[in-house]
Amino acid sequence: KLQNFEVEILKNNNTPGKKYYSYSFTIAGSGPFENISDFVSTITNMQRVIDIDILSISSAIGQNDPLEFNIQGTAFFKE
């Protein structure tokens, strides 16, 4: 599950001193720990600058159920 929040719109009259824009996102999913670890590594090693605010991993109810994870963060971009 991927959710984007409000995205700043680039305007013709740029704010003086503003060098970047950002938007917040949430990603939720489930799977084995190895897959979650690989996914988090991929996100943190991509070329886009992101800030991970919250990363949570929890076990599901049953013993054989996959782990669940949530990531909340901010992605930054230039004009």
PDB file of C-alpha atoms in Angstrom:
ATOM      1  CA  LYS A   1       0.000   0.000   0.000  1.00  0.00           C
ATOM      2  CA  LEU A   2       1.437   3.380  -0.983  1.00  0.00           C
ATOM      3  CA  GLN A   3      -0.068   6.728  -0.033  1.00  0.00           C
ATOM      4  CA  ASN A   4       1.129  10.192  -1.047  1.00  0.00           C
ATOM      5  CA  PHE A   5       0.115  13.296   0.819  1.00  0.00           C
ATOM      6  CA  GLU A   6      -0.001  16.943  -0.241  1.00  0.00           C
ATOM      7  CA  VAL A   7       2.582  17.876  -2.889  1.00  0.00           C
ATOM      8  CA  GLU A   8       3.893  21.419  -3.227  1.00  0.00           C
ATOM      9  CA  ILE A   9       3.087  22.927  -6.631  1.00  0.00           C
ATOM     10  CA  LEU A  10       5.876  24.747  -8.441  1.00  0.00           C
ATOM     11  CA  LYS A  11       4.802  28.316  -9.151  1.00  0.00           C
ATOM     12  CA  ASN A  12       6.158  30.917 -11.540  1.00  0.00           C
ATOM     13  CA  ASN A  13       6.861  33.277  -8.634  1.00  0.00           C
ATOM     14  CA  ASN A  14       9.374  31.208  -6.676  1.00  0.00           C
ATOM     15  CA  THR A  15       9.893  31.927  -3.011  1.00  0.00           C
ATOM     16  CA  PRO A  16      13.286  33.619  -2.573  1.00  0.00           C
ATOM     17  CA  GLY A  17      15.807  31.223  -1.049  1.00  0.00           C
ATOM     18  CA  LYS A  18      13.643  28.128  -1.614  1.00  0.00           C
ATOM     19  CA  LYS A  19      15.956  25.462  -3.047  1.00  0.00           C
ATOM     20  CA  TYR A  20      13.799  22.355  -2.791  1.00  0.00           C
ATOM     21  CA  TYR A  21      10.238  21.055  -2.443  1.00  0.00           C
ATOM     22  CA  SER A  22       8.909  17.993  -0.664  1.00  0.00           C
ATOM     23  CA  TYR A  23       6.009  15.624  -0.193  1.00  0.00           C
ATOM     24  CA  SER A  24       5.164  13.091   2.488  1.00  0.00           C
ATOM     25  CA  PHE A  25       4.423   9.433   1.848  1.00  0.00           C
ATOM     26  CA  THR A  26       3.413   6.261   3.664  1.00  0.00           C
ATOM     27  CA  ILE A  27       4.205   2.709   2.575  1.00  0.00           C
ATOM     28  CA  ALA A  28       2.680  -0.357   4.233  1.00  0.00           C
ATOM     29  CA  GLY A  29       3.179  -4.003   3.389  1.00  0.00           C
ATOM     30  CA  SER A  30       3.871  -7.481   4.651  1.00  0.00           C
ATOM     31  CA  GLY A  31       6.311 -10.291   4.016  1.00  0.00           C
ATOM     32  CA  PRO A  32       9.237 -12.191   5.458  1.00  0.00           C
ATOM     33  CA  PHE A  33      11.906 -10.197   7.314  1.00  0.00           C
ATOM     34  CA  GLU A  34      14.507 -10.724   4.562  1.00  0.00           C
ATOM     35  CA  ASN A  35      12.210  -9.165   1.930  1.00  0.00           C
ATOM     36  CA  ILE A  36      11.339  -6.225   4.192  1.00  0.00           C
ATOM     37  CA  SER A  37      15.039  -5.648   4.891  1.00  0.00           C
ATOM     38  CA  ASP A  38      15.846  -5.726   1.145  1.00  0.00           C
ATOM     39  CA  PHE A  39      12.997  -3.280   0.428  1.00  0.00           C
ATOM     40  CA  VAL A  40      14.170  -0.818   3.092  1.00  0.00           C
ATOM     41  CA  SER A  41      17.746  -1.062   1.767  1.00  0.00           C
ATOM     42  CA  THR A  42      16.534  -0.327  -1.758  1.00  0.00           C
ATOM     43  CA  ILE A  43      14.586   2.741  -0.621  1.00  0.00           C
ATOM     44  CA  THR A  44      17.462   4.163   1.417  1.00  0.00           C
ATOM     45  CA  ASN A  45      19.994   3.612  -1.384  1.00  0.00           C
ATOM     46  CA  MET A  46      18.055   5.186  -4.252  1.00  0.00           C
ATOM     47  CA  GLN A  47      19.220   8.471  -5.743  1.00  0.00           C
ATOM     48  CA  ARG A  48      16.233  10.530  -4.590  1.00  0.00           C
ATOM     49  CA  VAL A  49      16.799  12.191  -1.237  1.00  0.00           C
ATOM     50  CA  ILE A  50      14.304  10.917   1.327  1.00  0.00           C
ATOM     51  CA  ASP A  51      13.905  11.214   5.066  1.00  0.00           C
ATOM     52  CA  ILE A  52      12.396   8.218   6.856  1.00  0.00           C
ATOM     53  CA  ASP A  53      10.474   9.532   9.858  1.00  0.00           C
ATOM     54  CA  ILE A  54       9.001   6.245  11.106  1.00  0.00           C
ATOM     55  CA  LEU A  55       9.822   2.609  10.339  1.00  0.00           C
ATOM     56  CA  SER A  56       7.873  -0.036  12.221  1.00  0.00           C
ATOM     57  CA  ILE A  57       7.876  -3.819  11.843  1.00  0.00           C
ATOM     58  CA  SER A  58       5.401  -5.957  13.740  1.00  0.00           C
ATOM     59  CA  SER A  59       4.471  -9.596  13.790  1.00  0.00           C
ATOM     60  CA  ALA A  60       1.071 -10.684  12.582  1.00  0.00           C
ATOM     61  CA  ILE A  61      -1.296 -12.665  14.795  1.00  0.00           C
ATOM     62  CA  GLY A  62      -0.468 -16.219  13.680  1.00  0.00           C
ATOM     63  CA  GLN A  63       2.961 -17.808  14.005  1.00  0.00           C
ATOM     64  CA  ASN A  64       3.297 -18.496  10.257  1.00  0.00           C
ATOM     65  CA  ASP A  65       1.838 -15.145   9.170  1.00  0.00           C
ATOM     66  CA  PRO A  66       4.217 -12.685   7.494  1.00  0.00           C
ATOM     67  CA  LEU A  67       5.568  -9.608   9.282  1.00  0.00           C
ATOM     68  CA  GLU A  68       3.848  -6.274   8.656  1.00  0.00           C
ATOM     69  CA  PHE A  69       5.722  -3.001   8.139  1.00  0.00           C
ATOM     70  CA  ASN A  70       4.946   0.712   7.887  1.00  0.00           C
ATOM     71  CA  ILE A  71       7.214   3.473   6.637  1.00  0.00           C
ATOM     72  CA  GLN A  72       6.404   7.183   6.886  1.00  0.00           C
ATOM     73  CA  GLY A  73       8.762   9.596   5.228  1.00  0.00           C
ATOM     74  CA  THR A  74       9.384  12.687   3.146  1.00  0.00           C
ATOM     75  CA  ALA A  75      10.787  12.842  -0.385  1.00  0.00           C
ATOM     76  CA  PHE A  76      12.596  15.964  -1.598  1.00  0.00           C
ATOM     77  CA  PHE A  77      12.963  17.323  -5.126  1.00  0.00           C
ATOM     78  CA  LYS A  78      14.247  20.391  -6.931  1.00  0.00           C
ATOM     79  CA  GLU A  79      12.396  22.417  -9.532  1.00  0.00           C
TER      80      GLU A  79
END
